[in-house]
């Protein structure tokens, strides 16, 4: 199934893309697409519904992030051998785990805002895992049982905040709008092999990332198992799994996003996103105070 959330930001309704590509409104069956609707049992109830009886959503609706009320938005760093090489980093011996603020999650085609003071906003196409069942200390051999499905994620990143400002990567990863998710949450039955998906990202129509989940260092099952040894994963949590080569930071000379750019990206079987890049205008957060507190 391809699950979506459609409508105005903050007021999205749950939906399902039918065989004709129309969005069917699921709000008569479930309140939203969140952790509470992603267990195997809950997904089976949606699966058994008579789709033809559900209303078709009006066309041209905005899509929200394909999962709502995400509590943990975890990311894996340097998880592609070829991307680690382009950044000059060693292949990690264990997965690099960092947080993206759940408040950065937006719809797949919403604007990406360059943060205040940013010179180095960058792109990263990634396969994201959506958790379906509570997972704690699970093995890699059973990990996929805890996965509801997958979606495309643009792990938008500010490289100065991430790398040059000290501490962990978190500062450069959770700025407002840095987490487009969707268009669809594709349930795992439709993605029998998550380690063989082509993926790409264009900036202004120019292909800059062209990769495959084949070159992941740690695979989906290993990642879910690994993270579950450090925290309880709850239904609706999202883990984004790293990016292939072709980010702006790795280019010579380096290249970063500017207002007016258009980023489009996709993964085989998971659909496509398209974001317009806009300048910070102070409407996303209160800019009246500097971080120094005056
Ligand atoms: Zn990333």
mmCIF file of C-alpha atoms and ligand atoms in Angstrom:
data_model
loop_
_atom_site.group_PDB
_atom_site.id
_atom_site.type_symbol
_atom_site.label_atom_id
_atom_site.label_comp_id
_atom_site.label_asym_id
_atom_site.label_seq_id
_atom_site.Cartn_x
_atom_site.Cartn_y
_atom_site.Cartn_z
ATOM 1 C CA UNK A 1 0.000 0.000 0.000
ATOM 2 C CA UNK A 2 0.991 3.571 -0.625
ATOM 3 C CA UNK A 3 -0.219 5.646 2.309
ATOM 4 C CA UNK A 4 -0.349 9.419 2.178
ATOM 5 C CA UNK A 5 -1.442 12.388 4.233
ATOM 6 C CA UNK A 6 -3.126 15.147 2.273
ATOM 7 C CA UNK A 7 -4.468 18.625 2.941
ATOM 8 C CA UNK A 8 -3.290 21.790 4.623
ATOM 9 C CA UNK A 9 -0.239 21.664 6.885
ATOM 10 C CA UNK A 10 -1.268 20.595 10.367
ATOM 11 C CA UNK A 11 -4.702 19.420 9.195
ATOM 12 C CA UNK A 12 -3.765 16.507 6.960
ATOM 13 C CA UNK A 13 -6.122 13.607 6.377
ATOM 14 C CA UNK A 14 -5.041 10.003 5.866
ATOM 15 C CA UNK A 15 -5.236 8.548 2.379
ATOM 16 C CA UNK A 16 -4.228 5.647 0.212
ATOM 17 C CA UNK A 17 -3.142 5.733 -3.431
ATOM 18 C CA UNK A 18 -5.326 3.309 -5.393
ATOM 19 C CA UNK A 19 -4.437 1.297 -8.501
ATOM 20 C CA UNK A 20 -5.487 4.208 -10.716
ATOM 21 C CA UNK A 21 -3.200 6.599 -8.845
ATOM 22 C CA UNK A 22 -6.090 8.429 -7.165
ATOM 23 C CA UNK A 23 -5.936 9.234 -3.468
ATOM 24 C CA UNK A 24 -8.745 7.575 -1.504
ATOM 25 C CA UNK A 25 -9.716 9.308 1.725
ATOM 26 C CA UNK A 26 -9.127 6.947 4.673
ATOM 27 C CA UNK A 27 -10.491 9.272 7.342
ATOM 28 C CA UNK A 28 -13.598 7.114 7.753
ATOM 29 C CA UNK A 29 -11.316 4.221 8.767
ATOM 30 C CA UNK A 30 -8.379 5.729 10.660
ATOM 31 C CA UNK A 31 -7.807 9.153 12.234
ATOM 32 C CA UNK A 32 -4.370 9.714 10.654
ATOM 33 C CA UNK A 33 -1.268 7.890 9.401
ATOM 34 C CA UNK A 34 0.756 7.776 12.623
ATOM 35 C CA UNK A 35 2.325 5.155 14.854
ATOM 36 C CA UNK A 36 -1.129 4.026 15.927
ATOM 37 C CA UNK A 37 -2.053 2.966 12.402
ATOM 38 C CA UNK A 38 1.199 1.281 11.399
ATOM 39 C CA UNK A 39 1.179 -2.024 13.272
ATOM 40 C CA UNK A 40 0.809 -5.131 11.118
ATOM 41 C CA UNK A 41 -2.676 -5.600 12.535
ATOM 42 C CA UNK A 42 -3.755 -2.009 11.865
ATOM 43 C CA UNK A 43 -2.313 -2.080 8.346
ATOM 44 C CA UNK A 44 -4.183 -5.313 7.645
ATOM 45 C CA UNK A 45 -7.442 -3.641 8.632
ATOM 46 C CA UNK A 46 -6.790 -0.918 6.033
ATOM 47 C CA UNK A 47 -5.800 -3.591 3.504
ATOM 48 C CA UNK A 48 -9.117 -5.373 3.933
ATOM 49 C CA UNK A 49 -11.204 -2.259 3.389
ATOM 50 C CA UNK A 50 -13.268 -1.940 0.229
ATOM 51 C CA UNK A 51 -11.318 0.842 -1.454
ATOM 52 C CA UNK A 52 -13.938 1.504 -4.094
ATOM 53 C CA UNK A 53 -16.342 2.571 -1.347
ATOM 54 C CA UNK A 54 -13.969 5.255 -0.052
ATOM 55 C CA UNK A 55 -14.245 8.813 -1.349
ATOM 56 C CA UNK A 56 -11.658 10.040 -3.835
ATOM 57 C CA UNK A 57 -9.754 13.035 -2.476
ATOM 58 C CA UNK A 58 -9.974 16.171 -4.613
ATOM 59 C CA UNK A 59 -7.044 16.308 -7.045
ATOM 60 C CA UNK A 60 -4.260 18.846 -6.613
ATOM 61 C CA UNK A 61 -4.169 18.556 -2.827
ATOM 62 C CA UNK A 62 -0.971 19.310 -0.970
ATOM 63 C CA UNK A 63 0.712 16.207 0.409
ATOM 64 C CA UNK A 64 1.924 16.304 3.975
ATOM 65 C CA UNK A 65 4.725 14.167 5.372
ATOM 66 C CA UNK A 66 3.606 10.567 4.859
ATOM 67 C CA UNK A 67 3.746 9.846 8.591
ATOM 68 C CA UNK A 68 2.489 12.179 11.304
ATOM 69 C CA UNK A 69 3.374 12.661 14.989
ATOM 70 C CA UNK A 70 6.898 11.289 14.582
ATOM 71 C CA UNK A 71 8.527 11.070 18.004
ATOM 72 C CA UNK A 72 12.027 9.944 17.054
ATOM 73 C CA UNK A 73 13.629 11.053 13.790
ATOM 74 C CA UNK A 74 16.965 9.282 13.717
ATOM 75 C CA UNK A 75 19.559 9.422 10.974
ATOM 76 C CA UNK A 76 22.568 7.350 10.027
ATOM 77 C CA UNK A 77 25.691 9.167 8.843
ATOM 78 C CA UNK A 78 28.248 8.140 6.222
ATOM 79 C CA UNK A 79 26.404 4.918 5.444
ATOM 80 C CA UNK A 80 27.405 4.659 1.797
ATOM 81 C CA UNK A 81 30.949 3.586 1.033
ATOM 82 C CA UNK A 82 31.106 5.880 -2.007
ATOM 83 C CA UNK A 83 29.722 8.905 -0.076
ATOM 84 C CA UNK A 84 32.183 8.388 2.803
ATOM 85 C CA UNK A 85 34.956 8.515 0.203
ATOM 86 C CA UNK A 86 33.745 11.805 -1.322
ATOM 87 C CA UNK A 87 33.661 13.499 2.070
ATOM 88 C CA UNK A 88 37.147 12.235 2.901
ATOM 89 C CA UNK A 89 35.861 10.319 5.922
ATOM 90 C CA UNK A 90 36.905 6.814 6.946
ATOM 91 C CA UNK A 91 34.353 3.997 6.623
ATOM 92 C CA UNK A 92 32.728 3.877 10.058
ATOM 93 C CA UNK A 93 33.274 0.722 12.109
ATOM 94 C CA UNK A 94 29.801 1.097 13.631
ATOM 95 C CA UNK A 95 26.834 3.128 12.370
ATOM 96 C CA UNK A 96 27.022 6.874 13.076
ATOM 97 C CA UNK A 97 23.697 7.749 14.693
ATOM 98 C CA UNK A 98 22.375 11.287 15.065
ATOM 99 C CA UNK A 99 19.050 13.056 15.561
ATOM 100 C CA UNK A 100 17.024 15.194 13.259
ATOM 101 C CA UNK A 101 14.513 17.310 15.181
ATOM 102 C CA UNK A 102 11.016 15.907 14.482
ATOM 103 C CA UNK A 103 9.902 19.555 14.104
ATOM 104 C CA UNK A 104 11.855 19.729 10.820
ATOM 105 C CA UNK A 105 9.498 17.276 9.106
ATOM 106 C CA UNK A 106 7.518 18.730 6.199
ATOM 107 C CA UNK A 107 5.645 17.494 3.156
ATOM 108 C CA UNK A 108 7.531 16.108 0.148
ATOM 109 C CA UNK A 109 6.872 19.168 -2.019
ATOM 110 C CA UNK A 110 6.902 21.901 0.612
ATOM 111 C CA UNK A 111 9.445 24.716 0.390
ATOM 112 C CA UNK A 112 12.863 24.182 1.963
ATOM 113 C CA UNK A 113 13.899 27.288 3.908
ATOM 114 C CA UNK A 114 17.572 28.242 4.035
ATOM 115 C CA UNK A 115 18.181 28.837 7.761
ATOM 116 C CA UNK A 116 19.085 32.262 9.074
ATOM 117 C CA UNK A 117 22.769 32.955 8.413
ATOM 118 C CA UNK A 118 23.286 29.800 6.355
ATOM 119 C CA UNK A 119 25.832 29.696 3.555
ATOM 120 C CA UNK A 120 26.085 25.924 3.264
ATOM 121 C CA UNK A 121 22.644 24.317 2.933
ATOM 122 C CA UNK A 122 23.035 20.962 1.173
ATOM 123 C CA UNK A 123 20.901 18.082 -0.095
ATOM 124 C CA UNK A 124 20.882 14.315 0.600
ATOM 125 C CA UNK A 125 18.493 11.804 -0.989
ATOM 126 C CA UNK A 126 17.867 8.956 1.452
ATOM 127 C CA UNK A 127 15.817 5.836 2.028
ATOM 128 C CA UNK A 128 13.873 6.308 5.273
ATOM 129 C CA UNK A 129 12.520 3.447 7.367
ATOM 130 C CA UNK A 130 9.197 3.866 9.188
ATOM 131 C CA UNK A 131 8.858 1.702 12.302
ATOM 132 C CA UNK A 132 5.612 -0.278 12.742
ATOM 133 C CA UNK A 133 6.086 -2.172 15.993
ATOM 134 C CA UNK A 134 7.829 -1.286 19.256
ATOM 135 C CA UNK A 135 11.425 -2.489 19.000
ATOM 136 C CA UNK A 136 13.953 -2.901 21.772
ATOM 137 C CA UNK A 137 17.119 -5.044 21.659
ATOM 138 C CA UNK A 138 16.044 -6.847 18.514
ATOM 139 C CA UNK A 139 18.306 -8.871 16.253
ATOM 140 C CA UNK A 140 19.013 -8.055 12.615
ATOM 141 C CA UNK A 141 17.446 -11.392 11.608
ATOM 142 C CA UNK A 142 14.059 -10.269 12.950
ATOM 143 C CA UNK A 143 14.369 -6.511 12.422
ATOM 144 C CA UNK A 144 12.222 -6.232 9.297
ATOM 145 C CA UNK A 145 9.236 -7.567 11.265
ATOM 146 C CA UNK A 146 9.316 -4.261 13.152
ATOM 147 C CA UNK A 147 9.297 -2.133 9.993
ATOM 148 C CA UNK A 148 6.014 -0.781 8.565
ATOM 149 C CA UNK A 149 7.486 0.539 5.351
ATOM 150 C CA UNK A 150 9.715 3.020 3.612
ATOM 151 C CA UNK A 151 9.684 6.512 2.172
ATOM 152 C CA UNK A 152 11.928 9.043 0.483
ATOM 153 C CA UNK A 153 13.670 11.541 2.759
ATOM 154 C CA UNK A 154 15.670 14.604 1.832
ATOM 155 C CA UNK A 155 18.121 14.833 4.747
ATOM 156 C CA UNK A 156 18.658 18.559 4.207
ATOM 157 C CA UNK A 157 21.844 19.573 6.004
ATOM 158 C CA UNK A 158 23.651 22.795 6.893
ATOM 159 C CA UNK A 159 27.355 21.933 6.675
ATOM 160 C CA UNK A 160 28.732 24.859 8.653
ATOM 161 C CA UNK A 161 26.306 24.200 11.513
ATOM 162 C CA UNK A 162 26.931 20.441 11.240
ATOM 163 C CA UNK A 163 30.699 20.389 10.984
ATOM 164 C CA UNK A 164 32.280 23.776 11.759
ATOM 165 C CA UNK A 165 30.273 24.840 14.809
ATOM 166 C CA UNK A 166 31.515 22.070 17.115
ATOM 167 C CA UNK A 167 29.816 19.238 18.950
ATOM 168 C CA UNK A 168 27.562 16.753 17.236
ATOM 169 C CA UNK A 169 25.952 16.906 13.808
ATOM 170 C CA UNK A 170 22.545 17.718 15.304
ATOM 171 C CA UNK A 171 22.830 21.501 14.811
ATOM 172 C CA UNK A 172 23.020 21.171 11.051
ATOM 173 C CA UNK A 173 20.301 18.568 10.608
ATOM 174 C CA UNK A 174 17.093 19.710 12.293
ATOM 175 C CA UNK A 175 16.519 23.272 11.056
ATOM 176 C CA UNK A 176 12.909 24.067 10.086
ATOM 177 C CA UNK A 177 11.893 22.265 6.851
ATOM 178 C CA UNK A 178 15.030 20.063 6.820
ATOM 179 C CA UNK A 179 13.006 16.825 6.765
ATOM 180 C CA UNK A 180 10.744 16.356 3.733
ATOM 181 C CA UNK A 181 9.174 12.855 3.978
ATOM 182 C CA UNK A 182 7.090 11.183 1.267
ATOM 183 C CA UNK A 183 5.229 11.381 -1.075
ATOM 184 C CA UNK A 184 4.088 7.979 0.152
ATOM 185 C CA UNK A 185 4.753 5.592 2.979
ATOM 186 C CA UNK A 186 5.120 2.379 0.962
ATOM 187 C CA UNK A 187 4.423 -0.692 3.056
ATOM 188 C CA UNK A 188 7.245 -3.213 3.161
ATOM 189 C CA UNK A 189 5.354 -5.894 1.210
ATOM 190 C CA UNK A 190 5.815 -3.689 -1.890
ATOM 191 C CA UNK A 191 9.578 -3.384 -1.335
ATOM 192 C CA UNK A 192 10.818 -6.978 -1.074
ATOM 193 C CA UNK A 193 14.492 -5.954 -1.317
ATOM 194 C CA UNK A 194 15.275 -2.550 0.218
ATOM 195 C CA UNK A 195 18.946 -3.080 -0.669
ATOM 196 C CA UNK A 196 18.456 -2.841 -4.425
ATOM 197 C CA UNK A 197 16.735 0.490 -5.060
ATOM 198 C CA UNK A 198 18.067 3.129 -7.407
ATOM 199 C CA UNK A 199 17.967 6.694 -6.116
ATOM 200 C CA UNK A 200 18.656 10.112 -7.570
ATOM 201 C CA UNK A 201 18.558 13.829 -6.869
ATOM 202 C CA UNK A 202 18.538 16.778 -9.273
ATOM 203 C CA UNK A 203 19.260 20.431 -8.565
ATOM 204 C CA UNK A 204 17.616 22.705 -11.139
ATOM 205 C CA UNK A 205 17.218 19.705 -13.430
ATOM 206 C CA UNK A 206 20.875 18.675 -13.266
ATOM 207 C CA UNK A 207 21.510 15.189 -11.912
ATOM 208 C CA UNK A 208 23.878 15.434 -8.958
ATOM 209 C CA UNK A 209 23.174 12.225 -7.021
ATOM 210 C CA UNK A 210 22.784 8.904 -8.742
ATOM 211 C CA UNK A 211 23.129 5.900 -6.491
ATOM 212 C CA UNK A 212 21.670 2.690 -5.164
ATOM 213 C CA UNK A 213 20.875 1.333 -1.741
ATOM 214 C CA UNK A 214 23.185 -1.529 -2.793
ATOM 215 C CA UNK A 215 26.204 0.458 -1.613
ATOM 216 C CA UNK A 216 24.974 0.925 1.958
ATOM 217 C CA UNK A 217 27.593 -0.086 4.515
ATOM 218 C CA UNK A 218 25.005 -1.132 7.129
ATOM 219 C CA UNK A 219 21.745 -2.442 5.682
ATOM 220 C CA UNK A 220 18.187 -1.678 6.795
ATOM 221 C CA UNK A 221 17.921 -4.725 9.068
ATOM 222 C CA UNK A 222 21.280 -4.044 10.702
ATOM 223 C CA UNK A 223 20.388 -0.387 11.264
ATOM 224 C CA UNK A 224 17.018 -1.093 12.916
ATOM 225 C CA UNK A 225 18.620 -3.720 15.141
ATOM 226 C CA UNK A 226 21.564 -1.459 15.981
ATOM 227 C CA UNK A 227 19.496 1.585 16.915
ATOM 228 C CA UNK A 228 17.160 -0.589 19.030
ATOM 229 C CA UNK A 229 20.124 -1.354 21.296
ATOM 230 C CA UNK A 230 20.376 2.318 22.270
ATOM 231 C CA UNK A 231 16.727 3.397 22.448
ATOM 232 C CA UNK A 232 13.236 1.976 22.234
ATOM 233 C CA UNK A 233 11.904 2.466 18.735
ATOM 234 C CA UNK A 234 8.206 3.291 18.735
ATOM 235 C CA UNK A 235 5.677 2.853 15.928
ATOM 236 C CA UNK A 236 5.855 5.892 13.672
ATOM 237 C CA UNK A 237 9.523 6.578 14.399
ATOM 238 C CA UNK A 238 11.599 7.302 11.317
ATOM 239 C CA UNK A 239 15.204 6.295 10.646
ATOM 240 C CA UNK A 240 16.815 7.794 7.570
ATOM 241 C CA UNK A 241 19.661 5.649 6.365
ATOM 242 C CA UNK A 242 22.347 7.810 4.766
ATOM 243 C CA UNK A 243 23.044 9.217 1.340
ATOM 244 C CA UNK A 244 24.959 8.117 -1.756
ATOM 245 C CA UNK A 245 27.610 10.377 -3.383
ATOM 246 C CA UNK A 246 26.895 13.702 -5.032
ATOM 247 C CA UNK A 247 26.202 16.108 -2.183
ATOM 248 C CA UNK A 248 27.250 19.746 -2.605
ATOM 249 C CA UNK A 249 29.857 19.485 0.144
ATOM 250 C CA UNK A 250 31.695 16.817 -1.855
ATOM 251 C CA UNK A 251 31.883 18.839 -5.085
ATOM 252 C CA UNK A 252 34.979 20.675 -6.231
ATOM 253 C CA UNK A 253 34.361 23.527 -5.827
ATOM 254 C CA UNK A 254 31.700 22.961 -3.199
ATOM 255 C CA UNK A 255 28.202 23.986 -4.155
ATOM 256 C CA UNK A 256 25.275 24.830 -1.890
ATOM 257 C CA UNK A 257 21.613 25.696 -2.266
ATOM 258 C CA UNK A 258 20.386 29.227 -2.843
ATOM 259 C CA UNK A 259 16.939 30.778 -2.945
ATOM 260 C CA UNK A 260 15.184 29.956 -6.193
ATOM 261 C CA UNK A 261 16.806 26.548 -6.637
ATOM 262 C CA UNK A 262 14.553 23.548 -7.204
ATOM 263 C CA UNK A 263 15.507 20.165 -5.764
ATOM 264 C CA UNK A 264 13.839 17.012 -7.053
ATOM 265 C CA UNK A 265 14.619 13.528 -5.825
ATOM 266 C CA UNK A 266 13.284 10.029 -5.880
ATOM 267 C CA UNK A 267 13.816 6.374 -5.068
ATOM 268 C CA UNK A 268 12.689 3.416 -7.161
ATOM 269 C CA UNK A 269 9.208 2.331 -5.995
ATOM 270 C CA UNK A 270 8.907 5.120 -3.426
ATOM 271 C CA UNK A 271 7.962 8.105 -5.590
ATOM 272 C CA UNK A 272 9.414 11.558 -6.028
ATOM 273 C CA UNK A 273 9.706 14.833 -4.147
ATOM 274 C CA UNK A 274 10.182 18.373 -5.422
ATOM 275 C CA UNK A 275 11.136 21.325 -3.257
ATOM 276 C CA UNK A 276 11.569 24.977 -4.001
ATOM 277 C CA UNK A 277 14.377 26.545 -1.972
ATOM 278 C CA UNK A 278 13.456 29.837 -0.350
ATOM 279 C CA UNK A 279 15.297 32.446 1.691
ATOM 280 C CA UNK A 280 14.749 32.751 5.411
ATOM 281 C CA UNK A 281 12.226 35.493 6.036
ATOM 282 C CA UNK A 282 11.646 35.155 9.736
ATOM 283 C CA UNK A 283 8.243 33.606 9.415
ATOM 284 C CA UNK A 284 9.231 30.114 10.509
ATOM 285 C CA UNK A 285 10.772 30.967 13.868
ATOM 286 C CA UNK A 286 11.092 34.020 16.063
ATOM 287 C CA UNK A 287 14.219 35.847 14.889
ATOM 288 C CA UNK A 288 13.897 38.748 17.271
ATOM 289 C CA UNK A 289 16.430 37.262 19.650
ATOM 290 C CA UNK A 290 19.915 36.091 18.834
ATOM 291 C CA UNK A 291 21.228 32.847 20.292
ATOM 292 C CA UNK A 292 23.249 34.892 22.750
ATOM 293 C CA UNK A 293 19.988 35.724 24.432
ATOM 294 C CA UNK A 294 19.551 39.474 24.169
HETATM 295 ZN ZN1 LIG B 1 22.071 12.025 5.704
#
